[in-house]
């Protein structure tokens, strides 16, 4: 099973500043990585897939990068609605055994 | 508009059976993989398994194999998650979600609202 390790567990950032979230895979997942945002009481929402392809409707302040084992989600200028928990997910293998990271909580500083 | 609507909260006793549902609309149900994801405070999001309704090809996370059964009914565009004998450790929120690509399971682009399952004596 591929293990995804997200860091940091909690990130405190002020509105308007940049946030950088990391996701590391225990083995290469090529570019088969997605990012989700989850707010309290809601289902996760897909932000990014293919490591760097933004979903339609997601603001361009969100960007993803990386391949292989190291991935980054960057939020360039934090808005109040961006404070949430973010998860990465790999979907590289067949037969599928897709896994999620443990999440990064982005909180207001 | 793609929609996944899950059945409601359940409170069950250990050893009881349970079937929760995920009714979909707005797309061709048979052509997209549908998966189930468990969320608990301690373990976060866990990918449980996935089904392709068009041919019922079903794949499980080994951690959940034998513990649950995933099925789908194309006549009513609904997926199911079945337990034959619940345990207290099954207490969690369960999400169904549709994959974003028709060909192979990958990212989940649409999610149900979640179903809270509480198992307690």
XYZ file of C-alpha atoms in Angstrom, chain A:
109
model
C 0.000 0.000 0.000
C 1.251 3.452 -0.896
C 1.394 5.721 2.140
C 0.890 9.449 1.697
C 2.368 11.704 4.346
C 1.107 15.267 4.504
C 2.939 18.070 6.237
C 2.501 20.012 8.299
C -0.433 18.564 10.209
C -1.592 22.093 11.014
C -0.611 25.285 9.230
C -1.412 28.712 10.674
C -1.421 31.486 8.074
C -2.828 34.988 7.959
C -5.397 35.990 5.317
C -3.698 37.350 2.232
C -0.552 35.319 2.770
C 0.641 32.267 0.856
C 0.141 28.709 2.100
C 2.222 25.763 0.959
C 1.035 22.237 1.748
C 3.126 19.140 1.135
C 2.246 15.544 0.280
C 4.914 12.854 0.064
C 4.303 9.358 -1.322
C 6.112 6.251 -0.085
C 6.735 5.256 -3.698
C 6.263 6.926 -7.062
C 2.675 7.673 -8.087
C 3.802 9.520 -11.235
C 1.275 12.404 -11.562
C -1.672 10.402 -10.238
C -2.424 12.706 -7.342
C -5.502 14.701 -6.385
C -6.133 17.364 -3.768
C -9.374 17.887 -1.851
C -10.672 20.561 0.469
C -13.016 19.675 3.319
C -14.897 22.079 5.543
C -16.641 21.054 8.779
C -19.840 19.111 8.165
C -19.234 18.877 4.434
C -18.002 16.259 2.026
C -14.548 16.685 0.514
C -14.409 18.819 -2.624
C -12.028 18.064 -5.480
C -9.597 20.903 -6.181
C -6.897 19.398 -8.350
C -6.131 16.165 -10.207
C -3.208 14.948 -12.246
C -1.114 16.777 -9.638
C -1.568 20.151 -11.339
C -4.878 20.307 -13.226
C -7.293 22.653 -11.524
C -10.958 21.653 -11.492
C -13.345 24.001 -13.300
C -14.572 26.650 -10.904
C -11.623 26.446 -8.509
C -9.957 29.881 -8.172
C -6.570 30.283 -9.805
C -4.981 31.150 -6.458
C -4.877 27.357 -6.013
C -2.043 25.598 -7.799
C -0.551 22.122 -7.639
C 2.856 20.834 -8.569
C 5.082 17.794 -8.306
C 5.405 14.275 -9.643
C 6.792 10.988 -8.459
C 6.865 11.187 -4.678
C 6.797 14.906 -3.845
C 3.771 17.125 -4.334
C 2.749 20.605 -3.285
C -0.518 22.498 -3.105
C -0.047 26.252 -2.998
C -2.682 28.835 -2.183
C -1.244 32.146 -3.268
C -3.316 34.636 -1.258
C -5.496 33.101 1.399
C -9.129 34.083 1.571
C -11.347 33.453 4.578
C -13.149 30.641 2.749
C -9.883 28.735 2.219
C -9.448 27.801 5.872
C -10.265 24.100 5.914
C -8.645 20.663 5.937
C -6.821 19.585 2.784
C -6.224 15.989 1.724
C -4.139 14.459 -1.007
C -5.103 11.165 -2.686
C -3.097 8.902 -4.972
C -4.803 6.810 -7.633
C -1.842 5.343 -9.474
C -2.084 1.616 -9.207
C -4.092 -1.183 -10.810
C -5.694 -3.139 -9.257
C -6.721 0.020 -7.475
C -5.747 0.564 -3.868
C -6.062 4.274 -3.681
C -5.028 6.038 -0.499
C -5.435 9.412 1.149
C -3.028 11.441 3.205
C -3.938 12.174 6.781
C -4.762 15.804 6.032
C -3.410 19.279 6.725
C -5.574 21.659 8.710
C -5.175 25.208 7.439
C -6.142 27.612 10.182
C -6.292 31.348 10.575
C -3.282 32.887 12.283
